[in-house]
Amino acid sequence: MAKLLEGKTIALKIQEGIRQEVRSLGFTPVLAGIITGENSASETYVESQRKIAKGLGIDYQLHKMKADIPEEELVAFIEKLNADKLVNGIIVLMPLAPRIDRKKVIRSISPDKDAEGIHPANIGRVLLGKARIVPCTASAVMELLGYTGIGLYGKEVVVVGWSEIVGKPVACLLLEKLATVSICHIGTSEAGDLEEYVRRAEVLVVAVGKAGLIKGEWIKQGAVVIDVGINRIGGKLVGDVDFEKAQERASYITPVPGGVGPLTVTMLMRNLVESARFQGKLQG
Ligand code: NAD
């Protein structure tokens, strides 16, 4: 039976280190959150960010904008925060109104203040193996893998999903560890090859958003399974992996909820503190 990789417990340990980092900065780092319109999911997420930030000694400043804010106004506001020496990191809560170009908004955040690590410059640095700020969910996955203590060198790893903020950066970070990485996606499924890839994975990372996509019997005996997917089925949250059967075969597995999710916010705070340290150095 697999050991559970409980994100919350691991997050609490990492938070202890972040708290010490914050103390050593010599100033209170500031994270600016921007929320547009009313969205209960975003508001819940903001509340959890705010609570964790407070516990770490980070000042979380929330800016509430109207839902119909023009794109130029939102970008101008972000540029003001970019120039504000007292602000160390910026996060724009999604979703934005459909008429707003999400990519343009993300590009307007200074890469040095990009707490989520989703600016193209930061994602590009992940590809080059030179990232200071890593997309939060990708670094949460790497933390969970690190926690298992398994060496990734030469391991057969399969990543399912190739999104810019999860699948692709996770695959790059795994390559840096010299794992043998296969990236699967909708094309792999439609070609009928997904099962074959998953069956040989010693480490499996799934980030798709389809409940039950990965059958429990596909999991290799002793594999490490990281399920990033979040799906709401009949009021209950589940991942992409058939958890009950998979846990009988895996050595480690993340539950959903309670696996990757709780670590993601902690990684956001770690990015923020890293940005604050860098900016502190620049200002002498
Ligand atoms: P996305 O929604 O941008 O893309 C989905 C990916 O899945 C694509 O690469 C697509 O090719 C692949 N895919 C779709 N159908 C497939 C199939 N049948 N077989 C194989 N691959 C298939 O991806 P995302 O933004 O990385 O989100 C993926 C999931 O992870 C979602 O459920 C999302 O809610 C969740 N997520 C969780 C966290 C967290 O902190 N826990 C963070 C980000 C995303």
mmCIF file of C-alpha atoms and ligand atoms in Angstrom:
data_model
loop_
_atom_site.group_PDB
_atom_site.id
_atom_site.type_symbol
_atom_site.label_atom_id
_atom_site.label_comp_id
_atom_site.label_asym_id
_atom_site.label_seq_id
_atom_site.Cartn_x
_atom_site.Cartn_y
_atom_site.Cartn_z
ATOM 1 C CA MET A 1 0.000 0.000 0.000
ATOM 2 C CA ALA A 2 1.420 3.403 -1.021
ATOM 3 C CA LYS A 3 2.591 6.010 1.456
ATOM 4 C CA LEU A 4 0.607 9.215 1.163
ATOM 5 C CA LEU A 5 2.458 12.360 0.095
ATOM 6 C CA GLU A 6 0.566 14.848 2.220
ATOM 7 C CA GLY A 7 1.212 18.310 0.829
ATOM 8 C CA LYS A 8 0.118 20.101 3.965
ATOM 9 C CA THR A 9 2.625 18.376 6.248
ATOM 10 C CA ILE A 10 5.456 18.943 3.774
ATOM 11 C CA ALA A 11 4.333 22.553 3.275
ATOM 12 C CA LEU A 12 4.531 23.244 7.032
ATOM 13 C CA LYS A 13 8.165 22.082 7.074
ATOM 14 C CA ILE A 14 9.079 24.263 4.091
ATOM 15 C CA GLN A 15 7.242 27.212 5.630
ATOM 16 C CA GLU A 16 9.516 27.026 8.658
ATOM 17 C CA GLY A 17 12.511 27.662 6.371
ATOM 18 C CA ILE A 18 10.702 30.491 4.554
ATOM 19 C CA ARG A 19 9.881 32.160 7.893
ATOM 20 C CA GLN A 20 13.581 32.202 8.759
ATOM 21 C CA GLU A 21 14.417 33.581 5.314
ATOM 22 C CA VAL A 22 11.908 36.386 5.849
ATOM 23 C CA ARG A 23 13.495 37.258 9.210
ATOM 24 C CA SER A 24 16.926 37.396 7.603
ATOM 25 C CA LEU A 25 15.739 39.872 4.934
ATOM 26 C CA GLY A 26 15.618 42.728 7.452
ATOM 27 C CA PHE A 27 12.399 44.118 5.958
ATOM 28 C CA THR A 28 8.807 42.924 5.550
ATOM 29 C CA PRO A 29 8.328 41.568 2.024
ATOM 30 C CA VAL A 30 5.157 42.648 0.248
ATOM 31 C CA LEU A 31 3.035 40.505 -2.078
ATOM 32 C CA ALA A 32 0.415 42.387 -4.111
ATOM 33 C CA GLY A 33 -2.615 40.338 -5.189
ATOM 34 C CA ILE A 34 -4.977 41.636 -7.865
ATOM 35 C CA ILE A 35 -8.497 40.290 -8.118
ATOM 36 C CA THR A 36 -10.990 41.388 -10.779
ATOM 37 C CA GLY A 37 -14.726 41.138 -10.174
ATOM 38 C CA GLU A 38 -16.461 38.668 -7.892
ATOM 39 C CA ASN A 39 -15.352 35.053 -8.014
ATOM 40 C CA SER A 40 -15.832 32.828 -5.019
ATOM 41 C CA ALA A 41 -13.068 30.374 -6.021
ATOM 42 C CA SER A 42 -10.531 33.208 -6.409
ATOM 43 C CA GLU A 43 -11.649 34.760 -3.134
ATOM 44 C CA THR A 44 -11.147 31.452 -1.296
ATOM 45 C CA TYR A 45 -7.705 31.143 -2.881
ATOM 46 C CA VAL A 46 -6.842 34.720 -1.867
ATOM 47 C CA GLU A 47 -7.915 34.003 1.711
ATOM 48 C CA SER A 48 -5.636 30.981 1.901
ATOM 49 C CA GLN A 49 -2.745 32.997 0.391
ATOM 50 C CA ARG A 50 -3.349 35.809 2.839
ATOM 51 C CA LYS A 51 -3.408 33.462 5.831
ATOM 52 C CA ILE A 52 -0.199 31.691 4.839
ATOM 53 C CA ALA A 53 1.527 35.007 4.028
ATOM 54 C CA LYS A 54 0.614 36.394 7.438
ATOM 55 C CA GLY A 55 1.984 33.320 9.204
ATOM 56 C CA LEU A 56 5.280 33.780 7.357
ATOM 57 C CA GLY A 57 5.673 37.493 8.097
ATOM 58 C CA ILE A 58 4.753 38.563 4.550
ATOM 59 C CA ASP A 59 2.494 41.569 3.994
ATOM 60 C CA TYR A 60 -0.274 40.571 1.537
ATOM 61 C CA GLN A 61 -1.864 43.605 -0.090
ATOM 62 C CA LEU A 62 -5.061 42.833 -1.966
ATOM 63 C CA HIS A 63 -6.226 45.130 -4.775
ATOM 64 C CA LYS A 64 -9.841 44.592 -5.776
ATOM 65 C CA MET A 65 -10.698 45.779 -9.283
ATOM 66 C CA LYS A 66 -14.070 45.928 -10.964
ATOM 67 C CA ALA A 67 -14.907 43.039 -13.326
ATOM 68 C CA ASP A 68 -15.184 45.403 -16.310
ATOM 69 C CA ILE A 69 -11.789 47.045 -15.791
ATOM 70 C CA PRO A 70 -10.326 47.872 -19.240
ATOM 71 C CA GLU A 71 -7.240 45.825 -20.142
ATOM 72 C CA GLU A 72 -5.051 48.958 -20.482
ATOM 73 C CA GLU A 73 -6.055 50.084 -16.995
ATOM 74 C CA LEU A 74 -5.156 46.709 -15.497
ATOM 75 C CA VAL A 75 -1.808 46.682 -17.297
ATOM 76 C CA ALA A 76 -1.106 50.283 -16.192
ATOM 77 C CA PHE A 77 -1.849 49.309 -12.598
ATOM 78 C CA ILE A 78 0.550 46.352 -12.815
ATOM 79 C CA GLU A 79 3.216 48.639 -14.256
ATOM 80 C CA LYS A 80 2.735 50.948 -11.281
ATOM 81 C CA LEU A 81 3.301 47.992 -8.947
ATOM 82 C CA ASN A 82 6.371 46.990 -11.000
ATOM 83 C CA ALA A 83 7.854 50.420 -10.304
ATOM 84 C CA ASP A 84 6.903 50.469 -6.617
ATOM 85 C CA LYS A 85 10.040 49.656 -4.606
ATOM 86 C CA LEU A 86 7.925 48.571 -1.644
ATOM 87 C CA VAL A 87 6.223 45.779 -3.639
ATOM 88 C CA ASN A 88 8.289 42.611 -4.057
ATOM 89 C CA GLY A 89 5.866 40.305 -5.837
ATOM 90 C CA ILE A 90 2.653 40.434 -7.864
ATOM 91 C CA ILE A 91 -0.032 37.835 -8.468
ATOM 92 C CA VAL A 92 -3.050 38.328 -10.731
ATOM 93 C CA LEU A 93 -5.899 36.008 -9.773
ATOM 94 C CA MET A 94 -7.483 34.108 -12.667
ATOM 95 C CA PRO A 95 -9.910 33.963 -14.350
ATOM 96 C CA LEU A 96 -9.935 37.387 -15.992
ATOM 97 C CA ALA A 97 -12.880 38.600 -18.075
ATOM 98 C CA PRO A 98 -12.771 36.861 -21.512
ATOM 99 C CA ARG A 99 -12.159 40.175 -23.328
ATOM 100 C CA ILE A 100 -8.870 40.630 -21.432
ATOM 101 C CA ASP A 101 -5.772 39.093 -23.023
ATOM 102 C CA ARG A 102 -4.460 36.929 -20.187
ATOM 103 C CA LYS A 103 -1.035 36.481 -21.785
ATOM 104 C CA LYS A 104 -0.627 40.229 -22.229
ATOM 105 C CA VAL A 105 -1.453 40.786 -18.555
ATOM 106 C CA ILE A 106 1.074 38.138 -17.460
ATOM 107 C CA ARG A 107 3.735 39.654 -19.734
ATOM 108 C CA SER A 108 3.163 43.048 -18.124
ATOM 109 C CA ILE A 109 4.341 41.756 -14.727
ATOM 110 C CA SER A 110 8.042 42.376 -14.200
ATOM 111 C CA PRO A 111 9.809 38.969 -14.353
ATOM 112 C CA ASP A 112 11.555 39.988 -11.117
ATOM 113 C CA LYS A 113 8.188 40.363 -9.363
ATOM 114 C CA ASP A 114 6.461 37.391 -10.947
ATOM 115 C CA ALA A 115 5.595 35.451 -7.768
ATOM 116 C CA GLU A 116 3.804 32.679 -9.672
ATOM 117 C CA GLY A 117 6.758 32.149 -12.000
ATOM 118 C CA ILE A 118 4.589 32.240 -15.123
ATOM 119 C CA HIS A 119 6.169 35.136 -17.047
ATOM 120 C CA PRO A 120 7.683 33.848 -20.325
ATOM 121 C CA ALA A 121 11.144 34.986 -19.163
ATOM 122 C CA ASN A 122 10.911 32.825 -16.041
ATOM 123 C CA ILE A 123 9.525 29.832 -17.911
ATOM 124 C CA GLY A 124 12.337 30.268 -20.468
ATOM 125 C CA ARG A 125 14.922 30.198 -17.676
ATOM 126 C CA VAL A 126 13.450 26.882 -16.490
ATOM 127 C CA LEU A 127 14.179 25.513 -19.970
ATOM 128 C CA LEU A 128 17.767 26.761 -19.690
ATOM 129 C CA GLY A 129 18.164 25.254 -16.221
ATOM 130 C CA LYS A 130 18.834 28.712 -14.777
ATOM 131 C CA ALA A 131 15.590 29.575 -13.035
ATOM 132 C CA ARG A 132 15.423 31.644 -9.858
ATOM 133 C CA ILE A 133 11.616 31.806 -9.959
ATOM 134 C CA VAL A 134 9.896 28.559 -10.956
ATOM 135 C CA PRO A 135 6.165 28.084 -11.737
ATOM 136 C CA CYS A 136 4.668 27.252 -8.321
ATOM 137 C CA THR A 137 2.915 24.011 -9.204
ATOM 138 C CA ALA A 138 5.975 22.652 -11.000
ATOM 139 C CA SER A 139 8.150 23.358 -7.970
ATOM 140 C CA ALA A 140 5.499 21.793 -5.701
ATOM 141 C CA VAL A 141 5.779 18.599 -7.784
ATOM 142 C CA MET A 142 9.572 18.638 -7.471
ATOM 143 C CA GLU A 143 9.356 19.176 -3.694
ATOM 144 C CA LEU A 144 7.036 16.184 -3.352
ATOM 145 C CA LEU A 145 9.406 14.024 -5.391
ATOM 146 C CA GLY A 146 12.337 15.248 -3.291
ATOM 147 C CA TYR A 147 10.450 14.289 -0.153
ATOM 148 C CA THR A 148 10.270 10.629 -1.254
ATOM 149 C CA GLY A 149 14.074 10.518 -1.271
ATOM 150 C CA ILE A 150 14.142 8.577 -4.548
ATOM 151 C CA GLY A 151 16.921 9.479 -6.965
ATOM 152 C CA LEU A 152 15.626 10.743 -10.300
ATOM 153 C CA TYR A 153 18.854 10.102 -12.219
ATOM 154 C CA GLY A 154 18.106 7.633 -15.022
ATOM 155 C CA LYS A 155 14.545 7.030 -13.795
ATOM 156 C CA GLU A 156 11.800 6.419 -16.316
ATOM 157 C CA VAL A 157 9.462 9.353 -15.774
ATOM 158 C CA VAL A 158 6.197 10.008 -17.572
ATOM 159 C CA VAL A 159 4.516 13.411 -17.458
ATOM 160 C CA VAL A 160 0.923 13.482 -18.715
ATOM 161 C CA GLY A 161 -0.176 16.996 -19.778
ATOM 162 C CA TRP A 162 2.068 19.617 -21.382
ATOM 163 C CA SER A 163 0.643 22.946 -20.173
ATOM 164 C CA GLU A 164 2.989 25.934 -19.983
ATOM 165 C CA ILE A 165 2.676 26.233 -16.234
ATOM 166 C CA VAL A 166 2.730 22.583 -15.144
ATOM 167 C CA GLY A 167 3.567 19.813 -17.655
ATOM 168 C CA LYS A 168 6.312 21.554 -19.657
ATOM 169 C CA PRO A 169 8.221 23.083 -16.725
ATOM 170 C CA VAL A 170 7.948 19.847 -14.692
ATOM 171 C CA ALA A 171 9.399 17.918 -17.640
ATOM 172 C CA CYS A 172 12.302 20.414 -17.905
ATOM 173 C CA LEU A 173 13.026 20.249 -14.167
ATOM 174 C CA LEU A 174 13.048 16.448 -14.331
ATOM 175 C CA LEU A 175 15.416 16.531 -17.302
ATOM 176 C CA GLU A 176 17.780 18.686 -15.229
ATOM 177 C CA LYS A 177 17.944 15.710 -12.835
ATOM 178 C CA LEU A 178 18.827 13.470 -15.800
ATOM 179 C CA ALA A 179 15.625 11.470 -15.565
ATOM 180 C CA THR A 180 14.452 9.879 -18.823
ATOM 181 C CA VAL A 181 11.321 11.909 -19.486
ATOM 182 C CA SER A 182 8.369 11.152 -21.763
ATOM 183 C CA ILE A 183 5.673 13.786 -22.163
ATOM 184 C CA CYS A 184 2.202 12.469 -23.003
ATOM 185 C CA HIS A 185 -0.836 14.513 -23.980
ATOM 186 C CA ILE A 186 -4.090 14.350 -25.863
ATOM 187 C CA GLY A 187 -2.238 13.131 -28.984
ATOM 188 C CA THR A 188 -0.793 10.189 -27.032
ATOM 189 C CA SER A 189 -4.290 9.268 -25.799
ATOM 190 C CA GLU A 190 -5.855 9.555 -29.222
ATOM 191 C CA ALA A 191 -3.130 7.378 -30.702
ATOM 192 C CA GLY A 192 -4.083 4.760 -28.074
ATOM 193 C CA ASP A 193 -0.608 4.847 -26.492
ATOM 194 C CA LEU A 194 -1.239 6.404 -23.070
ATOM 195 C CA GLU A 195 -1.593 3.125 -21.178
ATOM 196 C CA GLU A 196 1.674 1.779 -22.603
ATOM 197 C CA TYR A 197 3.605 4.884 -21.470
ATOM 198 C CA VAL A 198 1.998 4.999 -18.025
ATOM 199 C CA ARG A 199 2.683 1.282 -17.447
ATOM 200 C CA ARG A 200 6.421 1.786 -17.698
ATOM 201 C CA ALA A 201 6.627 4.919 -15.513
ATOM 202 C CA GLU A 202 8.717 4.617 -12.344
ATOM 203 C CA VAL A 203 7.599 8.164 -11.637
ATOM 204 C CA LEU A 204 4.282 9.410 -12.981
ATOM 205 C CA VAL A 205 3.164 13.055 -12.944
ATOM 206 C CA VAL A 206 -0.358 13.709 -14.218
ATOM 207 C CA ALA A 207 -1.704 17.211 -14.919
ATOM 208 C CA VAL A 208 -4.693 16.946 -17.236
ATOM 209 C CA GLY A 209 -8.009 17.673 -15.499
ATOM 210 C CA LYS A 210 -9.918 14.466 -16.386
ATOM 211 C CA ALA A 211 -11.151 12.307 -13.533
ATOM 212 C CA GLY A 212 -10.344 8.617 -13.938
ATOM 213 C CA LEU A 213 -8.040 9.184 -16.948
ATOM 214 C CA ILE A 214 -5.294 7.031 -15.412
ATOM 215 C CA LYS A 215 -6.511 3.554 -14.439
ATOM 216 C CA GLY A 216 -5.161 2.052 -11.230
ATOM 217 C CA GLU A 217 -4.047 -1.156 -12.946
ATOM 218 C CA TRP A 218 -1.788 0.849 -15.302
ATOM 219 C CA ILE A 219 0.434 1.910 -12.398
ATOM 220 C CA LYS A 220 3.775 0.114 -12.280
ATOM 221 C CA GLN A 221 4.400 -1.725 -9.008
ATOM 222 C CA GLY A 222 6.330 0.621 -6.680
ATOM 223 C CA ALA A 223 5.895 3.741 -8.852
ATOM 224 C CA VAL A 224 5.713 7.259 -7.388
ATOM 225 C CA VAL A 225 2.476 8.945 -8.475
ATOM 226 C CA ILE A 226 1.964 12.703 -8.374
ATOM 227 C CA ASP A 227 -1.583 13.686 -9.317
ATOM 228 C CA VAL A 228 -1.869 17.397 -10.082
ATOM 229 C CA GLY A 229 -5.367 17.210 -11.580
ATOM 230 C CA ILE A 230 -8.343 18.748 -9.815
ATOM 231 C CA ASN A 231 -11.848 17.654 -10.839
ATOM 232 C CA ARG A 232 -15.129 18.276 -9.079
ATOM 233 C CA ILE A 233 -17.329 15.169 -9.257
ATOM 234 C CA GLY A 234 -20.679 15.372 -7.473
ATOM 235 C CA GLY A 235 -19.427 18.022 -5.044
ATOM 236 C CA LYS A 236 -16.245 16.043 -4.290
ATOM 237 C CA LEU A 237 -12.722 16.881 -5.442
ATOM 238 C CA VAL A 238 -10.778 14.112 -7.171
ATOM 239 C CA GLY A 239 -7.599 13.915 -9.239
ATOM 240 C CA ASP A 240 -6.908 12.380 -12.651
ATOM 241 C CA VAL A 241 -5.706 9.039 -11.259
ATOM 242 C CA ASP A 242 -7.983 6.264 -10.011
ATOM 243 C CA PHE A 243 -6.658 6.718 -6.457
ATOM 244 C CA GLU A 244 -8.126 3.637 -4.738
ATOM 245 C CA LYS A 245 -6.581 1.109 -7.122
ATOM 246 C CA ALA A 246 -3.407 3.109 -7.778
ATOM 247 C CA GLN A 247 -2.496 3.253 -4.094
ATOM 248 C CA GLU A 248 -2.399 -0.549 -3.980
ATOM 249 C CA ARG A 249 0.435 -0.551 -6.545
ATOM 250 C CA ALA A 250 2.333 2.710 -5.999
ATOM 251 C CA SER A 251 5.065 3.246 -3.390
ATOM 252 C CA TYR A 252 4.065 6.908 -2.893
ATOM 253 C CA ILE A 253 0.975 8.752 -4.060
ATOM 254 C CA THR A 254 -0.499 12.231 -3.607
ATOM 255 C CA PRO A 255 -4.100 12.453 -2.413
ATOM 256 C CA VAL A 256 -6.514 14.906 -4.064
ATOM 257 C CA PRO A 257 -7.281 17.155 -2.301
ATOM 258 C CA GLY A 258 -4.347 17.552 0.080
ATOM 259 C CA GLY A 259 -1.415 16.632 -2.179
ATOM 260 C CA VAL A 260 0.015 19.124 -4.669
ATOM 261 C CA GLY A 261 -2.486 21.927 -3.930
ATOM 262 C CA PRO A 262 -1.389 22.926 -0.397
ATOM 263 C CA LEU A 263 2.249 23.054 -1.493
ATOM 264 C CA THR A 264 1.565 25.337 -4.450
ATOM 265 C CA VAL A 265 0.743 28.352 -2.243
ATOM 266 C CA THR A 266 3.865 27.713 -0.181
ATOM 267 C CA MET A 267 5.960 27.722 -3.363
ATOM 268 C CA LEU A 268 4.361 31.064 -4.266
ATOM 269 C CA MET A 269 5.618 32.483 -0.970
ATOM 270 C CA ARG A 270 9.049 31.009 -1.542
ATOM 271 C CA ASN A 271 9.222 32.724 -4.941
ATOM 272 C CA LEU A 272 8.149 35.988 -3.317
ATOM 273 C CA VAL A 273 10.890 35.813 -0.691
ATOM 274 C CA GLU A 274 13.452 34.909 -3.356
ATOM 275 C CA SER A 275 12.321 37.970 -5.368
ATOM 276 C CA ALA A 276 12.506 40.172 -2.266
ATOM 277 C CA ARG A 277 16.042 38.974 -1.537
ATOM 278 C CA PHE A 278 17.100 39.685 -5.129
ATOM 279 C CA GLN A 279 15.506 43.152 -5.108
ATOM 280 C CA GLY A 280 17.050 43.880 -1.698
ATOM 281 C CA LYS A 281 20.473 43.087 -3.183
ATOM 282 C CA LEU A 282 19.842 45.327 -6.207
ATOM 283 C CA GLN A 283 18.927 48.225 -3.927
ATOM 284 C CA GLY A 284 22.089 47.580 -1.888
HETATM 285 P P1 NAD B 1 -4.334 22.485 -19.189
HETATM 286 O O1 NAD B 1 -5.758 22.452 -18.738
HETATM 287 O O2 NAD B 1 -3.758 23.730 -19.741
HETATM 288 O O3 NAD B 1 -4.063 21.353 -20.263
HETATM 289 C C1 NAD B 1 -4.463 20.018 -20.098
HETATM 290 C C2 NAD B 1 -3.415 19.091 -20.680
HETATM 291 O O4 NAD B 1 -3.955 17.777 -20.643
HETATM 292 C C3 NAD B 1 -3.062 19.381 -22.129
HETATM 293 O O5 NAD B 1 -1.646 19.344 -22.241
HETATM 294 C C4 NAD B 1 -3.687 18.225 -22.920
HETATM 295 O O6 NAD B 1 -2.931 17.819 -24.049
HETATM 296 C C5 NAD B 1 -3.728 17.134 -21.887
HETATM 297 N N1 NAD B 1 -4.849 16.223 -22.116
HETATM 298 C C6 NAD B 1 -6.152 16.533 -22.316
HETATM 299 N N2 NAD B 1 -6.878 15.423 -22.476
HETATM 300 C C7 NAD B 1 -6.010 14.385 -22.394
HETATM 301 C C8 NAD B 1 -6.143 12.972 -22.500
HETATM 302 N N3 NAD B 1 -7.333 12.414 -22.721
HETATM 303 N N4 NAD B 1 -5.043 12.235 -22.337
HETATM 304 C C9 NAD B 1 -3.820 12.777 -22.108
HETATM 305 N N5 NAD B 1 -3.656 14.107 -22.000
HETATM 306 C C10 NAD B 1 -4.716 14.886 -22.151
HETATM 307 O O7 NAD B 1 -3.403 21.938 -17.976
HETATM 308 P P2 NAD B 1 -3.078 22.573 -16.554
HETATM 309 O O8 NAD B 1 -3.375 24.037 -16.506
HETATM 310 O O9 NAD B 1 -1.706 22.076 -16.273
HETATM 311 O O10 NAD B 1 -4.130 21.858 -15.593
HETATM 312 C C11 NAD B 1 -4.206 20.453 -15.531
HETATM 313 C C12 NAD B 1 -4.935 20.036 -14.259
HETATM 314 O O11 NAD B 1 -4.123 20.390 -13.140
HETATM 315 C C13 NAD B 1 -6.281 20.703 -14.047
HETATM 316 O O12 NAD B 1 -7.132 19.774 -13.411
HETATM 317 C C14 NAD B 1 -5.965 21.827 -13.090
HETATM 318 O O13 NAD B 1 -7.064 22.189 -12.278
HETATM 319 C C15 NAD B 1 -4.871 21.186 -12.246
HETATM 320 N N6 NAD B 1 -3.964 22.135 -11.585
HETATM 321 C C16 NAD B 1 -3.734 21.956 -10.265
HETATM 322 C C17 NAD B 1 -2.865 22.809 -9.602
HETATM 323 C C18 NAD B 1 -2.580 22.582 -8.149
HETATM 324 O O14 NAD B 1 -1.982 23.417 -7.503
HETATM 325 N N7 NAD B 1 -2.945 21.429 -7.587
HETATM 326 C C19 NAD B 1 -2.250 23.860 -10.294
HETATM 327 C C20 NAD B 1 -2.489 24.003 -11.675
HETATM 328 C C21 NAD B 1 -3.352 23.116 -12.321
#
